[in-house]
mmCIF file of C-alpha atoms in Angstrom:
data_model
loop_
_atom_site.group_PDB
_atom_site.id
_atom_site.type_symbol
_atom_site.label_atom_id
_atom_site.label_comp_id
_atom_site.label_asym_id
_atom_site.label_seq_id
_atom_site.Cartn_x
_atom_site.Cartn_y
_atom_site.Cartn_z
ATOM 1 C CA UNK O 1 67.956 166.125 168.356
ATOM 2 C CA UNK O 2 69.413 163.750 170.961
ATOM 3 C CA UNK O 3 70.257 160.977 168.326
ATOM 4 C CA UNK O 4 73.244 159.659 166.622
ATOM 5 C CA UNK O 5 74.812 161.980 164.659
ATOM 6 C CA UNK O 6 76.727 161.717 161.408
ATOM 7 C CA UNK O 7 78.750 164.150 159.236
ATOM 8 C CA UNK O 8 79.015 164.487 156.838
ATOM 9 C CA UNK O 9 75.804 162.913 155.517
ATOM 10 C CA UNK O 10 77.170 163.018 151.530
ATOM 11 C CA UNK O 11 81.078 163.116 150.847
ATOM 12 C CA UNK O 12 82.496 162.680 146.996
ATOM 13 C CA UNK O 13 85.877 162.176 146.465
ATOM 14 C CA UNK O 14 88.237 161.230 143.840
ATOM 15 C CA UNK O 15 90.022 157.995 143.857
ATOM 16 C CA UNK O 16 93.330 158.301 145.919
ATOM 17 C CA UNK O 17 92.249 160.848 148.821
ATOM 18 C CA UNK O 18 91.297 160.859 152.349
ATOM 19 C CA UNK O 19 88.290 161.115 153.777
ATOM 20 C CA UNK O 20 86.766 161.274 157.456
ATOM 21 C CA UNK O 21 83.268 160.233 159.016
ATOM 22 C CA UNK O 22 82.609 161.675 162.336
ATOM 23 C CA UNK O 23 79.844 160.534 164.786
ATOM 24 C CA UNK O 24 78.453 161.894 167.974
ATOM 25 C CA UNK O 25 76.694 159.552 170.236
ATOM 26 C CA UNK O 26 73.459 159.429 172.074
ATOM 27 C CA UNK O 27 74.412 160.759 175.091
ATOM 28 C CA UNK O 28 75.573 158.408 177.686
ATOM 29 C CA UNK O 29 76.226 155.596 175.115
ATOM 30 C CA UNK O 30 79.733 154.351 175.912
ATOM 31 C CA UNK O 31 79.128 151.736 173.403
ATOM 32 C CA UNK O 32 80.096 152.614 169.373
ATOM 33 C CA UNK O 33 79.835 151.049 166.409
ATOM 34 C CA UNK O 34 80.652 151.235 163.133
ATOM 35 C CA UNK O 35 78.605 149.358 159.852
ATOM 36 C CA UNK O 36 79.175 149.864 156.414
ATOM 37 C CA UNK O 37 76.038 149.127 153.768
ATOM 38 C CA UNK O 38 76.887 148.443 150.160
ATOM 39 C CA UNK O 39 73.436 148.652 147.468
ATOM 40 C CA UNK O 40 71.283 145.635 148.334
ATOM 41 C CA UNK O 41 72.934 144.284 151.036
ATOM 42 C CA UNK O 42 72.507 144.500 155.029
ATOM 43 C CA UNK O 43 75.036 146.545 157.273
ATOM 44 C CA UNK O 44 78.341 144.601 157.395
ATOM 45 C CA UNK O 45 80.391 145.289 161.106
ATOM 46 C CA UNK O 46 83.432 147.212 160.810
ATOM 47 C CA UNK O 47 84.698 147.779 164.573
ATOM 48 C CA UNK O 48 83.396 148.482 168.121
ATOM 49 C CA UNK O 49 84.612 150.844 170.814
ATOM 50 C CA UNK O 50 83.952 150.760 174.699
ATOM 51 C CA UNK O 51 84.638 154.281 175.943
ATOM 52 C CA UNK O 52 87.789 154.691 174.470
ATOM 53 C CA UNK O 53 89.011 151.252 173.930
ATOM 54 C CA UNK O 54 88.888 149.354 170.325
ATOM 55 C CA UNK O 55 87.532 146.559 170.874
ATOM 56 C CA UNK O 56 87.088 144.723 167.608
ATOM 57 C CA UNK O 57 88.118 145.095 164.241
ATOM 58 C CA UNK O 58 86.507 143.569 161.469
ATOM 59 C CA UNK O 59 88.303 141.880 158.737
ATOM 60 C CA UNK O 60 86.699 143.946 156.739
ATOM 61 C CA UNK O 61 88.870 147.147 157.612
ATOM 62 C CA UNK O 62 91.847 147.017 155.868
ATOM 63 C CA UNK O 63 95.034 148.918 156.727
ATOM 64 C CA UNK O 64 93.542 152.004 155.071
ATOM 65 C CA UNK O 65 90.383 152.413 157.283
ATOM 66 C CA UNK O 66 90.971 153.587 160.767
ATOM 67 C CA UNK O 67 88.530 154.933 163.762
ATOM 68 C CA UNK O 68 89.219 156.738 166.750
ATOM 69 C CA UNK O 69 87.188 157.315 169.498
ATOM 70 C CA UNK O 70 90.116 159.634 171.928
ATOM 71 C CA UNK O 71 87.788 160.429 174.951
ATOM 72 C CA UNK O 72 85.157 158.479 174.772
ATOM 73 C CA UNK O 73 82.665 160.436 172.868
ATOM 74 C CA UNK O 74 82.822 161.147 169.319
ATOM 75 C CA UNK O 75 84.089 158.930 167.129
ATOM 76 C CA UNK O 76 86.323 159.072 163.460
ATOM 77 C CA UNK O 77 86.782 156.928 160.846
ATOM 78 C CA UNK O 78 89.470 157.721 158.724
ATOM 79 C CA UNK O 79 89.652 155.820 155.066
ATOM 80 C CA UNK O 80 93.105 156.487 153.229
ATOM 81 C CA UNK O 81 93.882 155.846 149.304
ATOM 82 C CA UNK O 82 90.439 155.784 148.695
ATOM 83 C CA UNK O 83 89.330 152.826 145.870
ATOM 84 C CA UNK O 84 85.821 152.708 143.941
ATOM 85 C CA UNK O 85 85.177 149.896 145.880
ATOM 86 C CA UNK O 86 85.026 151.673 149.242
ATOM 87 C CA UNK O 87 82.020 153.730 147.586
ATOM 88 C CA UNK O 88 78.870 152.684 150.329
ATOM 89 C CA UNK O 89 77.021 153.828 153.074
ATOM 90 C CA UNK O 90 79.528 154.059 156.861
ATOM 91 C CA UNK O 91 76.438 153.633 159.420
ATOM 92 C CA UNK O 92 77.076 154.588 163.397
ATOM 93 C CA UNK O 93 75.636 153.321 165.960
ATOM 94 C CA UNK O 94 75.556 153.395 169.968
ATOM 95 C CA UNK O 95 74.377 151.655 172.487
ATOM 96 C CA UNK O 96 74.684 151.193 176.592
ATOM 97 C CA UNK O 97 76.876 148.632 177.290
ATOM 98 C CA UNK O 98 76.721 146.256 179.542
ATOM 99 C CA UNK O 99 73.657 144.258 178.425
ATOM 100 C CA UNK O 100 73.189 142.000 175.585
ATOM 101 C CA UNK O 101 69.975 143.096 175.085
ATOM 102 C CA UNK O 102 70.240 146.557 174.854
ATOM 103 C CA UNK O 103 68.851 147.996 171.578
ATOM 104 C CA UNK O 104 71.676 149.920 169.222
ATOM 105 C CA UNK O 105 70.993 152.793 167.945
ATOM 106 C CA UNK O 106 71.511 154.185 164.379
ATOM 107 C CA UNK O 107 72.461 157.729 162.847
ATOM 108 C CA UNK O 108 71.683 158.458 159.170
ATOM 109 C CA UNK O 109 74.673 157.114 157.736
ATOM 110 C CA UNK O 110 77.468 159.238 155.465
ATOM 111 C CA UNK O 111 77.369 158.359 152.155
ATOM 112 C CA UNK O 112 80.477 157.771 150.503
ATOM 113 C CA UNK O 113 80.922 158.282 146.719
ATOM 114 C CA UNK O 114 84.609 157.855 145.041
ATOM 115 C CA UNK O 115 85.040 159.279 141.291
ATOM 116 C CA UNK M 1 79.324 132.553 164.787
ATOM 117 C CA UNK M 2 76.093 134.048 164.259
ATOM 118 C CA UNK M 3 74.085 134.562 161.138
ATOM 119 C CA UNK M 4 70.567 135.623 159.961
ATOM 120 C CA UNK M 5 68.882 134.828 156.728
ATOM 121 C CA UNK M 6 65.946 136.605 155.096
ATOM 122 C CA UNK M 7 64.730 134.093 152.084
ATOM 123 C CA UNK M 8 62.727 137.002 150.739
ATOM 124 C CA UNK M 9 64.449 139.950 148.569
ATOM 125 C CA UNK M 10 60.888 141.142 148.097
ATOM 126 C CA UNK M 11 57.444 141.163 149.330
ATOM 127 C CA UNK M 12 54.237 142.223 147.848
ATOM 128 C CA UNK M 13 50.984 142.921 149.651
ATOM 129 C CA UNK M 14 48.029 144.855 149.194
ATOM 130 C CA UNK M 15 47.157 147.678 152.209
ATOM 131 C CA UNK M 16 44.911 146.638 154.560
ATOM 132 C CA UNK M 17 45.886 142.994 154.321
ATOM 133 C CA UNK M 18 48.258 141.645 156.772
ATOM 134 C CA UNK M 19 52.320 140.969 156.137
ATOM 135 C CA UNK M 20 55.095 138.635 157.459
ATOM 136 C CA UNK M 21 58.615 139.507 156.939
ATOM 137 C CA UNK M 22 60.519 136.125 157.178
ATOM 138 C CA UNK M 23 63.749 135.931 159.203
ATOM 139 C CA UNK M 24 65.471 132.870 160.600
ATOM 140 C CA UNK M 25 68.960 132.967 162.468
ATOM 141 C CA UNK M 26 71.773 130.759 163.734
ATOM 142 C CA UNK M 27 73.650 131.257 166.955
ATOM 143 C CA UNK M 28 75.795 129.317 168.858
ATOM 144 C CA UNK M 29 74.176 130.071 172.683
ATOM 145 C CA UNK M 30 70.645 132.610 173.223
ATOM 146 C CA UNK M 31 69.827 135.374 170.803
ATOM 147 C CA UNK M 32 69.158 138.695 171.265
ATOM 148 C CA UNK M 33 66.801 139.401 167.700
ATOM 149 C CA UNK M 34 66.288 142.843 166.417
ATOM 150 C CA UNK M 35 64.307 144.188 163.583
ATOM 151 C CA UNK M 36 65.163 147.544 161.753
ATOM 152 C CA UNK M 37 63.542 149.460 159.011
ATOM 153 C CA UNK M 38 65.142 151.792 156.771
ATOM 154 C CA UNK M 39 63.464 154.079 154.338
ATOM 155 C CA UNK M 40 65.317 155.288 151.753
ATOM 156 C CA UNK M 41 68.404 157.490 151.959
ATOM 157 C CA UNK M 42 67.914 156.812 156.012
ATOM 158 C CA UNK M 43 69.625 154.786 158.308
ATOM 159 C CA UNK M 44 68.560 151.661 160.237
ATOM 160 C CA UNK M 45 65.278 152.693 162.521
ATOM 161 C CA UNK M 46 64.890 150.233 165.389
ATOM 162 C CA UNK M 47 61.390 148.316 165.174
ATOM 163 C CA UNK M 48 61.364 145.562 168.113
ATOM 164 C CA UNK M 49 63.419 143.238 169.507
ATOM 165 C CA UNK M 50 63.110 139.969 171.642
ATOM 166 C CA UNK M 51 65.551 139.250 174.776
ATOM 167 C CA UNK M 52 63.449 136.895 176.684
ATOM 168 C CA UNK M 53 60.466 136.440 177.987
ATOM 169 C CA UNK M 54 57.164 136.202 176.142
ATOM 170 C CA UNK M 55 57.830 134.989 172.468
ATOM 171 C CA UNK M 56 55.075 137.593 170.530
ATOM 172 C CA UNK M 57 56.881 140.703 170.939
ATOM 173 C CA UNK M 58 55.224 144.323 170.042
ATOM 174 C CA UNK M 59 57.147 147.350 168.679
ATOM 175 C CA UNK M 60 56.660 150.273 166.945
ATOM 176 C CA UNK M 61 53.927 151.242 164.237
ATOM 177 C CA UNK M 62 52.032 148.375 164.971
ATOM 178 C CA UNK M 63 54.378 145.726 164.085
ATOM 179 C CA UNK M 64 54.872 142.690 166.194
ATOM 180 C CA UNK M 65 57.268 139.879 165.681
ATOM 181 C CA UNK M 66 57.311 136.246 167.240
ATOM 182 C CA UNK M 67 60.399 134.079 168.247
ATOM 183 C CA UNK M 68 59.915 130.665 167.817
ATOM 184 C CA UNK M 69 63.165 128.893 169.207
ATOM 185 C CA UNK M 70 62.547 125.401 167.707
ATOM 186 C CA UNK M 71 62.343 126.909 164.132
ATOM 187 C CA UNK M 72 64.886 129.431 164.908
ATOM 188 C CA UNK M 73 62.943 132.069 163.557
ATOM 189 C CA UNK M 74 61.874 136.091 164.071
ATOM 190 C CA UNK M 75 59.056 136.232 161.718
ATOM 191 C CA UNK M 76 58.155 140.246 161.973
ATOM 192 C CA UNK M 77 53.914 140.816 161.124
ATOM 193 C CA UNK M 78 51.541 143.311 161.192
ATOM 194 C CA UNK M 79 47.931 142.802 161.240
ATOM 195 C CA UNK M 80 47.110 145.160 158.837
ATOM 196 C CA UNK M 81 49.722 146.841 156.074
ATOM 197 C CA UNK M 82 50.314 150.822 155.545
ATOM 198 C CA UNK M 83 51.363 152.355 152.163
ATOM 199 C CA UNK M 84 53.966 154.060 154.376
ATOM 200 C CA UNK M 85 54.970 150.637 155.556
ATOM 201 C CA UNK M 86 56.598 150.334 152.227
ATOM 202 C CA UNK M 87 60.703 150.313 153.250
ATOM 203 C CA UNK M 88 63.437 148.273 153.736
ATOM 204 C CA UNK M 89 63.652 145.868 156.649
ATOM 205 C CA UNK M 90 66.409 144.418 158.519
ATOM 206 C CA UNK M 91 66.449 141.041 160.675
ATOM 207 C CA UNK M 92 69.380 141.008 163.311
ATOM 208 C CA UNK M 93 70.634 138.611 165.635
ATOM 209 C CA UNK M 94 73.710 139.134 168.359
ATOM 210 C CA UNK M 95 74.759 136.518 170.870
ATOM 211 C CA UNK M 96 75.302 137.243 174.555
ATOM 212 C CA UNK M 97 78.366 138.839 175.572
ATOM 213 C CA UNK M 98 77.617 142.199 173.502
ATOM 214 C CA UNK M 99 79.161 140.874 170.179
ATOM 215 C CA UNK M 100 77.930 143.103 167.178
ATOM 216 C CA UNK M 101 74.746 142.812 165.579
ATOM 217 C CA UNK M 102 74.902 140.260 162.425
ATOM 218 C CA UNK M 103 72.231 141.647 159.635
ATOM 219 C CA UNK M 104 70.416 139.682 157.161
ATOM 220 C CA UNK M 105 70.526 141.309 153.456
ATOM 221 C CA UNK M 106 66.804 142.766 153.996
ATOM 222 C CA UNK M 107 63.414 142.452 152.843
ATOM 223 C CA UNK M 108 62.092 145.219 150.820
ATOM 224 C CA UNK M 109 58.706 145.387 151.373
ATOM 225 C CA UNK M 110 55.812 147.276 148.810
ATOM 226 C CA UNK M 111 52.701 147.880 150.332
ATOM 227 C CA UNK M 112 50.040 148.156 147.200
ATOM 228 C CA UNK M 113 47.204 150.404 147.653
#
């Protein structure tokens, strides 16, 4: 499978520990992306990498939530302390940069439970 | 900044007939407009998108979608509805530059057989 790839795909943890979403990119994508989806609502941006380079940061990510992208390829994101609240689905996606127009691409998402 | 809105949590319609999926955005310069579908426990599959060009786009599974830059609108439609049509689906908009796609909150469509 030459897709986006997520792991873990289900992760339950109790309140007050760490937790960490990888993602492998299509290959080739130097563009990476990372959404989170809450029940009933549409992805919400969290931050952006070119290569290597954070771009953006939501204000969305608090101090807790970092990502990491150290050579360009995979990426991490890292939440700390988890809350209930951070309980969703953390979608990645890539993309060519470059071009607006270029379609981003999305893995199956890592769902995130906290007891 | 950009922004999409779906007006419909939900739409009904028997198979066979056709659907529209209503999505209408707000940017600040041109759009870039994607559509998704997600079924559940899946992530976001990518359905169409327009960039320029002609304004009746065609994608995947039959589904087309039609930009209309007056009405600021991405209405997605398919001539003829699938039980397996039956998802979630996502209206998108970025601005030039490669700013991240903005999302509606989705449509969940039911295809009735």
């Amino acid at each position: 499978d030459t897709g986006v790839s997520q792991d873990p795909r289900h992760k339950i943890t109790k309140r007050g520990q760490n937790v960490t979403f990888r993602c492998d990119p299509i290959s080739e994508h130097n563009r990476l992306y990372w959404y989170r989806q809450t029940l009933g609502q549409g992805p919400e941006f969290l931050t952006y990498f070119q290569n290597e380079a954070q771009l953006e940061k939501s204000r969305l990510l608090s101090d807790r939530f970092s990502a990491e992208r150290p050579k360009g390829s995979f990426s991490t994101l890292e939440i700390q302390r988890t809350e209930q609240g951070d309980s969703a689905m953390y979608l990645c996606a890539t993309a060519l940069g470059g071009v607006s127009g270029n379609t981003i691409y999305f893995g199956e998402g890592s769902w995130l439970t906290v007891v | 900044a950009q922004s999409v809105a779906q007006p419909e949590d939900q739409v009904n319609v028997a198979e066979g007939n056709p659907l529209t999926v209503k999505c209408t955005y707000s940017v600040s310069g041109n759009p870039y407009l994607f559509w998704y579908v997600q079924y559940p426990n899946r992530g976001l599959q990518f359905l169409l998108k327009y960039i320029t060009g002609d304004n009746l786009v065609k994608g995947s599974y039959g589904f087309e979608a039609e930009f209309n830059k007056s009405q600021t609108s991405f209405h997605l439609k398919k001539p003829s509805a699938l039980v397996s049509d039956s998802a979630l689906y996502f209206c998108a908009v970025r601005e030039e530059g490669n700013t991240p796609l903005v999302f509606g909150k989705g449509t969940r469509l039911s295809v009735i057989a």
